[in-house]
PDB file of C-alpha atoms in Angstrom:
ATOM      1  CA  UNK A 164       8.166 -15.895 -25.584  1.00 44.00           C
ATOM      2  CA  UNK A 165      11.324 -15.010 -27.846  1.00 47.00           C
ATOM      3  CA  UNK A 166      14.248 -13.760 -26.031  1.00 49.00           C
ATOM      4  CA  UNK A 167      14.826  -9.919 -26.035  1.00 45.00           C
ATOM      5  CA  UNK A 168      10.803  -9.441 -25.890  1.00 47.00           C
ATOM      6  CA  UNK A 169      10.128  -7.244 -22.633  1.00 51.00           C
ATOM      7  CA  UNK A 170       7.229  -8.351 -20.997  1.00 55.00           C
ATOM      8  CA  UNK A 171       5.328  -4.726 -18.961  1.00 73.00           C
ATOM      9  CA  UNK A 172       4.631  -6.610 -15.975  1.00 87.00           C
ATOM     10  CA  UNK A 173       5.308 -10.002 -15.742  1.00 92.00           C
ATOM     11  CA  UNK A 174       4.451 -10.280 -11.934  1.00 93.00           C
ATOM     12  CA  UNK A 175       0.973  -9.020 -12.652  1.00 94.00           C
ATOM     13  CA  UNK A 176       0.863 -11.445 -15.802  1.00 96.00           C
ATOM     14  CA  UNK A 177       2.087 -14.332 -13.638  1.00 97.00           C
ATOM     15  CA  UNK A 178      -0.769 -13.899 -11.239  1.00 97.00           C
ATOM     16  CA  UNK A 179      -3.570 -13.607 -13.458  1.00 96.00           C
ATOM     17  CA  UNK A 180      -2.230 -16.560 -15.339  1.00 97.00           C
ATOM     18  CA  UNK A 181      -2.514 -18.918 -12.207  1.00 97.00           C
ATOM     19  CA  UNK A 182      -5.679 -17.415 -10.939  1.00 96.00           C
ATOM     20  CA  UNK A 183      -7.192 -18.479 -14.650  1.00 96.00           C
ATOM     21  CA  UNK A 184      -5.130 -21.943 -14.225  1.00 97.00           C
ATOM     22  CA  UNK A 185      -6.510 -22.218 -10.601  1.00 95.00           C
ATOM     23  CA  UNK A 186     -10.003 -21.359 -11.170  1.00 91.00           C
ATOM     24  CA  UNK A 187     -10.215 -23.486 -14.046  1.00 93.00           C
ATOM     25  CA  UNK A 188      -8.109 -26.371 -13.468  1.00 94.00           C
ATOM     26  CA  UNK A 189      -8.089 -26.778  -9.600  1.00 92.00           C
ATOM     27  CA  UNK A 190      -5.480 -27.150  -7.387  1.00 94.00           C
ATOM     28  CA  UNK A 191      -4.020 -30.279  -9.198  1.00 94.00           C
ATOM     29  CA  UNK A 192      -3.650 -28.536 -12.208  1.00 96.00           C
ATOM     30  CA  UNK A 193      -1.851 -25.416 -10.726  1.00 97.00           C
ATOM     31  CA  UNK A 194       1.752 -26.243 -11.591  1.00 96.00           C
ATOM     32  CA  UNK A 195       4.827 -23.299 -12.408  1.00 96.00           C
ATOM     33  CA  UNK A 196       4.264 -25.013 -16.147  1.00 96.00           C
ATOM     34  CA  UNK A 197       0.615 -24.576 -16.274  1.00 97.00           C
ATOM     35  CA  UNK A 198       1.091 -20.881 -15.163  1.00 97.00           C
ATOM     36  CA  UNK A 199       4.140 -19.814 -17.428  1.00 97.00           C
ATOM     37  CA  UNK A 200       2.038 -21.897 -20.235  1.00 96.00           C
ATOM     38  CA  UNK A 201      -1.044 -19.884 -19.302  1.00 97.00           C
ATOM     39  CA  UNK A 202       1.087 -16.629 -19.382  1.00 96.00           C
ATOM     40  CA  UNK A 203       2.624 -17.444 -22.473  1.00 94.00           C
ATOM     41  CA  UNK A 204       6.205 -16.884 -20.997  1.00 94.00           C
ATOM     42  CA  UNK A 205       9.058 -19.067 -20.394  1.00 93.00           C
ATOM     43  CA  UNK A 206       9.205 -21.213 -17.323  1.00 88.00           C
ATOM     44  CA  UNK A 207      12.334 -19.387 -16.010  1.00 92.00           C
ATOM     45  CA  UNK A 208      10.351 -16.284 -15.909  1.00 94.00           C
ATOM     46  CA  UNK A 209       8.777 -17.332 -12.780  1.00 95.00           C
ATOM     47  CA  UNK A 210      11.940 -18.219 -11.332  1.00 91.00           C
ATOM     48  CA  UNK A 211      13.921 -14.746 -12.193  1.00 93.00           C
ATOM     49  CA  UNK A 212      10.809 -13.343  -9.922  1.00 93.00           C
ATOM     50  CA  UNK A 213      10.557 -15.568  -6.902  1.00 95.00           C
ATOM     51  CA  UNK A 214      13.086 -17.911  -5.338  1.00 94.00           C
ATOM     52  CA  UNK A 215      10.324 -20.647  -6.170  1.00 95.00           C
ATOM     53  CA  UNK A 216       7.178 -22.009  -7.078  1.00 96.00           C
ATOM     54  CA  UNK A 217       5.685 -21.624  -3.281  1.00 95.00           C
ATOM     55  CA  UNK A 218       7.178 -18.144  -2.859  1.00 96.00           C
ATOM     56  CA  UNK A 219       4.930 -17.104  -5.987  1.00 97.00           C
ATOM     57  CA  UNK A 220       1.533 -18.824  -4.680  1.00 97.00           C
ATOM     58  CA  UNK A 221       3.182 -17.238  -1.542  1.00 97.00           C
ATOM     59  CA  UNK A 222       2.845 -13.835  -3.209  1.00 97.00           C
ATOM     60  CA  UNK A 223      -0.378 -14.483  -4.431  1.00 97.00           C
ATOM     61  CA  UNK A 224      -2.339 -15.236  -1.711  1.00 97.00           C
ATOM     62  CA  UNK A 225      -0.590 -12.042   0.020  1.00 97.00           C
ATOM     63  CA  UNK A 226      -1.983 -10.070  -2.796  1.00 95.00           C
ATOM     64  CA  UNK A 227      -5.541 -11.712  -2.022  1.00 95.00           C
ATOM     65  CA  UNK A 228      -5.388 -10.799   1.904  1.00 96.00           C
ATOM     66  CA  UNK A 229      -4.659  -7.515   1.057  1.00 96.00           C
ATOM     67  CA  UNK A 230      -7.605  -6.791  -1.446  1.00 95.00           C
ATOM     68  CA  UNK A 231     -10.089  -8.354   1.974  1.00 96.00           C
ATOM     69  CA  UNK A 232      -8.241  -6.075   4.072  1.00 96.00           C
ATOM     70  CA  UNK A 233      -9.443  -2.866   1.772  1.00 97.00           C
ATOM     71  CA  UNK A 234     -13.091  -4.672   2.101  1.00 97.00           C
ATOM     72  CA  UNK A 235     -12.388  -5.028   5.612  1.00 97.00           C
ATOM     73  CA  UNK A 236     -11.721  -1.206   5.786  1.00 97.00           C
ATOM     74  CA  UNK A 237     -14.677   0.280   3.388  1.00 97.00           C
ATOM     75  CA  UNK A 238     -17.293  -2.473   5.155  1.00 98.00           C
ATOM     76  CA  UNK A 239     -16.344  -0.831   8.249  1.00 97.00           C
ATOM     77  CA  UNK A 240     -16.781   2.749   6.580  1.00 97.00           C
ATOM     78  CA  UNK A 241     -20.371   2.029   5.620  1.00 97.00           C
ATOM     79  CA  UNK A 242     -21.053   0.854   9.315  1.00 97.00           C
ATOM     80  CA  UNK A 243     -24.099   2.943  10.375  1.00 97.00           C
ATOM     81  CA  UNK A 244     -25.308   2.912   6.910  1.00 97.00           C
ATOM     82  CA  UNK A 245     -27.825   0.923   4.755  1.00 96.00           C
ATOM     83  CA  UNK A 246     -28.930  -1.895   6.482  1.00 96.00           C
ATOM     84  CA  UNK A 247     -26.858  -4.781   8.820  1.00 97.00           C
ATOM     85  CA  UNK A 248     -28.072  -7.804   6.681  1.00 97.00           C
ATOM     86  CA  UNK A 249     -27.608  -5.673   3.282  1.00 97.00           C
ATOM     87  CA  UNK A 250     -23.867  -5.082   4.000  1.00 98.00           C
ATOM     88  CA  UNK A 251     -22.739  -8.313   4.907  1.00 98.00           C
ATOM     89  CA  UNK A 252     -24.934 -10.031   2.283  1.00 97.00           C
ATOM     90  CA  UNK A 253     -22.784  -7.657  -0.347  1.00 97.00           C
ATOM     91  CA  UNK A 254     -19.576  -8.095   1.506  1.00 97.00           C
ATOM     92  CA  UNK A 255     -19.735 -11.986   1.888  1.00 97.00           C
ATOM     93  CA  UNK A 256     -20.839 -12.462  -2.015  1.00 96.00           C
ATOM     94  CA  UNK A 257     -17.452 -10.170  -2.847  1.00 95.00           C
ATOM     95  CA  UNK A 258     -15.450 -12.246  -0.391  1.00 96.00           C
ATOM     96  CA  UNK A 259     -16.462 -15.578  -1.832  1.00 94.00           C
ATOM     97  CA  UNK A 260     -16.003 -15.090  -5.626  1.00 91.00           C
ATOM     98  CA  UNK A 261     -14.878 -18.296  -7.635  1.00 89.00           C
ATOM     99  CA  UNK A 262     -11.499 -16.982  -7.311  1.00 90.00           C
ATOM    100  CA  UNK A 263     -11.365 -16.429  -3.482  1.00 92.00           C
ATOM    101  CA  UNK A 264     -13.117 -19.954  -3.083  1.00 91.00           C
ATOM    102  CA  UNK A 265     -10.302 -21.366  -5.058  1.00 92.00           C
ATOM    103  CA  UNK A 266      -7.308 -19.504  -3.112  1.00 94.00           C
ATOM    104  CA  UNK A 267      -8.815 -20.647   0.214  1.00 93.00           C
ATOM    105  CA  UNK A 268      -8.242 -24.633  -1.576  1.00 93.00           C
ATOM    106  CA  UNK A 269      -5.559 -23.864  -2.713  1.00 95.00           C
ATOM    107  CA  UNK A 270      -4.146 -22.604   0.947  1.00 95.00           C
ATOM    108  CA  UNK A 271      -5.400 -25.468   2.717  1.00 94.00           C
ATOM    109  CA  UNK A 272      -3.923 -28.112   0.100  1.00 94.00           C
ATOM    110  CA  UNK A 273      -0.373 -26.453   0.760  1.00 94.00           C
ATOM    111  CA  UNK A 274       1.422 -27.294   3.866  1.00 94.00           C
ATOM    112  CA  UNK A 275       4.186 -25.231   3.163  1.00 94.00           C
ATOM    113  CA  UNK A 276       2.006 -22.333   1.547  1.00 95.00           C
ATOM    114  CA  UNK A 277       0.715 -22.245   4.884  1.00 94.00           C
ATOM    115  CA  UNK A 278       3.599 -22.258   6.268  1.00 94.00           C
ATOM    116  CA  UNK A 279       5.206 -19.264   4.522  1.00 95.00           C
ATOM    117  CA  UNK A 280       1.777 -17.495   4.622  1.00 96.00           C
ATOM    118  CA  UNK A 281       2.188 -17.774   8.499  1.00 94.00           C
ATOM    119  CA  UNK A 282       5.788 -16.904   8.671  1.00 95.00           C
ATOM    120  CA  UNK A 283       4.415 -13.700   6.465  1.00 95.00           C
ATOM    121  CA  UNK A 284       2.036 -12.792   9.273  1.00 94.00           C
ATOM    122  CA  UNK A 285      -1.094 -13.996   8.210  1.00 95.00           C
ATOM    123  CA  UNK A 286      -4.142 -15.583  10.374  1.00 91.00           C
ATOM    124  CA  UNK A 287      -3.752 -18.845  11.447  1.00 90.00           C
ATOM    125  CA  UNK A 288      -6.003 -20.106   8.671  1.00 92.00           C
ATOM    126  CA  UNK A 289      -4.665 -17.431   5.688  1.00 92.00           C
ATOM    127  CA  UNK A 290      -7.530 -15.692   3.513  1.00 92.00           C
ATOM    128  CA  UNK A 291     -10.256 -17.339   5.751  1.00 94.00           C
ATOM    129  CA  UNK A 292      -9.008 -15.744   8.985  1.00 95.00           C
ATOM    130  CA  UNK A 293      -8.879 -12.292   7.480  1.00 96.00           C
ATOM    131  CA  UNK A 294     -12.481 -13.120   6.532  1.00 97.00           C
ATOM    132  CA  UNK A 295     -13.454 -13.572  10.050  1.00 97.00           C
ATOM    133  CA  UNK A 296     -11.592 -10.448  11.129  1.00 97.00           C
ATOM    134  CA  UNK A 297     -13.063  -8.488   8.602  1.00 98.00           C
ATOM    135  CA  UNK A 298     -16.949  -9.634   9.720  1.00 98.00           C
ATOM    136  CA  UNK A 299     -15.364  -9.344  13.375  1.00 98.00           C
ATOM    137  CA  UNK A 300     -14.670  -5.721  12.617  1.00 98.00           C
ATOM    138  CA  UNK A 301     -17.465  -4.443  11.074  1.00 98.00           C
ATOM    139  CA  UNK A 302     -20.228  -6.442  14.004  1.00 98.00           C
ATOM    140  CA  UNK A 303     -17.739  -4.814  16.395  1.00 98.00           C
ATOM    141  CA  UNK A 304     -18.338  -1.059  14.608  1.00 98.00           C
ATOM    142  CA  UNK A 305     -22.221  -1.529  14.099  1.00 97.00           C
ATOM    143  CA  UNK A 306     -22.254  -2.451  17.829  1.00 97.00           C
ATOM    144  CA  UNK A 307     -20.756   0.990  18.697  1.00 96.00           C
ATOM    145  CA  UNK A 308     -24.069   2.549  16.590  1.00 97.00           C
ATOM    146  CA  UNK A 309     -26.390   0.781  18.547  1.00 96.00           C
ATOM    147  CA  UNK A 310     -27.228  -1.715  15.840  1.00 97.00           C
ATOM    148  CA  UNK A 311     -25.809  -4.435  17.119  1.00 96.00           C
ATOM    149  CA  UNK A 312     -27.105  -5.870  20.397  1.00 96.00           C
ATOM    150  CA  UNK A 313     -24.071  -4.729  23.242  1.00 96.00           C
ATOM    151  CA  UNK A 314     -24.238  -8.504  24.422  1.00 96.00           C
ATOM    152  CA  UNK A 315     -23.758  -9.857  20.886  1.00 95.00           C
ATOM    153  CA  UNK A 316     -20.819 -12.184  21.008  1.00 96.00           C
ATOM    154  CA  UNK A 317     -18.836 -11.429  17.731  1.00 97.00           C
ATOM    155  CA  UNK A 318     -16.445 -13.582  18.208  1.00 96.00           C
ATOM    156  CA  UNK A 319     -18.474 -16.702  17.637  1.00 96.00           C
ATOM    157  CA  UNK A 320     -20.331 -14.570  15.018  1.00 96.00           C
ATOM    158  CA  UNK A 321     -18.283 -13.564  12.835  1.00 97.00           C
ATOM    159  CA  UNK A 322     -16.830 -17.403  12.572  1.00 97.00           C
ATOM    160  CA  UNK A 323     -20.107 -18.747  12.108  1.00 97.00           C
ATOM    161  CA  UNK A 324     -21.207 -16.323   9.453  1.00 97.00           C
ATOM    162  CA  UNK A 325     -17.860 -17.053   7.299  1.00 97.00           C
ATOM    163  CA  UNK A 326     -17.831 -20.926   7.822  1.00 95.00           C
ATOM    164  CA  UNK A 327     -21.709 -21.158   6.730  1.00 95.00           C
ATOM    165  CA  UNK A 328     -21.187 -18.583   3.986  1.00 95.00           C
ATOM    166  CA  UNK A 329     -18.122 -20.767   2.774  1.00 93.00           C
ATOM    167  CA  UNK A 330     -20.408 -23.701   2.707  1.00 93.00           C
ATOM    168  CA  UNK A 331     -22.842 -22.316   0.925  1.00 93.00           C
ATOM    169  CA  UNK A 332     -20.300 -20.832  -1.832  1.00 92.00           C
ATOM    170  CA  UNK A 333     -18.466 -24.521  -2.393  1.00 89.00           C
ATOM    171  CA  UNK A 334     -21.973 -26.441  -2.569  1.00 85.00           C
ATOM    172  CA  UNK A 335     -22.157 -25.561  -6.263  1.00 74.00           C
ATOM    173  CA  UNK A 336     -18.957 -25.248  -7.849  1.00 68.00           C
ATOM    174  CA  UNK A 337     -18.828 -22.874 -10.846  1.00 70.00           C
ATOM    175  CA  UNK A 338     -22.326 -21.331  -9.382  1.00 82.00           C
ATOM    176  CA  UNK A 339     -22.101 -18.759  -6.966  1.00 87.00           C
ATOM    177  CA  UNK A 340     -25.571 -18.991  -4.646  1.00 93.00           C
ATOM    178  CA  UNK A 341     -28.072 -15.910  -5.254  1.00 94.00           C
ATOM    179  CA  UNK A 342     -27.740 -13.157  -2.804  1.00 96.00           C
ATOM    180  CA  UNK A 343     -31.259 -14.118  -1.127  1.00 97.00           C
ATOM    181  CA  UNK A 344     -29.480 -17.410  -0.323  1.00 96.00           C
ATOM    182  CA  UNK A 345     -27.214 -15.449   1.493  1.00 97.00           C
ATOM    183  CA  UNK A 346     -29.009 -12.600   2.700  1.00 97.00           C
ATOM    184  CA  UNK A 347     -30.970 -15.492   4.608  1.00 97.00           C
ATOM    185  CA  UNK A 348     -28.031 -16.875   6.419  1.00 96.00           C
ATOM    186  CA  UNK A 349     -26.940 -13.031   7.355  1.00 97.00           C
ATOM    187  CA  UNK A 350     -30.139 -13.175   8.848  1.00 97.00           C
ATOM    188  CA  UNK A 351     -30.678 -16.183  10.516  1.00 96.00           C
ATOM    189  CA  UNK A 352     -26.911 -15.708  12.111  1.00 95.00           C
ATOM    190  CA  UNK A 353     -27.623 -12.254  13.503  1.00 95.00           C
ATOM    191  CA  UNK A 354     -31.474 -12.874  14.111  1.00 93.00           C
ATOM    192  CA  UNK A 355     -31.079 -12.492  18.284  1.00 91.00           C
ATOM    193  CA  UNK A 356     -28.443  -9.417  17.574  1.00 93.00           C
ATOM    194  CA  UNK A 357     -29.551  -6.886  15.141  1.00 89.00           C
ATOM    195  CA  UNK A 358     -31.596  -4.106  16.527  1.00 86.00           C
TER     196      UNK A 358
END
């Protein structure tokens, strides 16, 4: 990038750079120089932004949480609505895009990604926990209209329903499973609790 050249958002630019990087190079090949490469910028752009390499991936994975917290919000919205197995099917095939999968890799190849994404306030296990809340959340609201069983015990379901979803989403990588695939384990999870 030649000196002098402003660049219109070079946070936004930096971010879609490693998410292209990440997704198609893996966690190995997600280095500062692969990303300012990708961006077509010079490596001390990164740096004039964050204090370092982890700060960015810090930054983010942040950004990720708070696009499943917005999911979280509107999945609760449409409790009451549709069906119980339709709504999770379509909120656990958004969650687990290629990118998503990736970030969650990426998070649990990091120790001190982790760390920071702790120190930042996140769940225990960052972008995966958020999942859980956001299933925990929306079980929890389609109790309250009667859809859920009252006994259901969310808080093994909603863990269960993200850990077999993730499975499912990393057995083929580069092919996302078809949404019957998934609308069966929505079903076969919440068979004893849907009403």
């Amino acid at each position: 990038m030649p000196t002098g050249v402003a660049l219109q958002d070079p946070r936004r630019q930096l971010f879609d750079a490693a998410v292209r990087v990440l997704v198609h190079d893996g966690v190995t090949g997600l280095t500062s120089r692969a990303v300012t490469t990708e961006a077509g910028v010079a490596k001390g752009v990164l740096h004039r932004h964050f204090a370092d390499f982890d700060a960015f991936l810090a930054e983010l994975v942040l950004e990720r949480i708070a696009q499943v917290e917005a999911q979280a919000s509107a999945l609760r919205e449409a409790a009451g609505t549709g069906s119980v197995a339709d709504n999770l099917t379509r909120a656990l095939m958004t969650l687990f895009e290629p990118v998503m999968v990736a970030i969650v890799v990426l998070v649990i190849a990091r120790d001190e990604l982790r760390t920071r994404l702790r120190a930042a306030g996140t769940a225990r296990f960052p972008l995966v926990g958020e999942g859980v809340a956001m299933i925990a959340g929306y079980l929890t609201a389609e109790r309250d209209h009667g859809r859920i069983a009252s006994d259901t015990d969310i808080d093994t379901l909603a863990p269960t329903l993200i850990g077999t979803a993730h499975l499912l989403f990393t057995e083929q990588p580069g092919s996302p499973p078809e949404p019957a695939a998934v609308r069966k384990v929505v079903t076969t999870v919440l068979a004893s609790a849907i009403r």
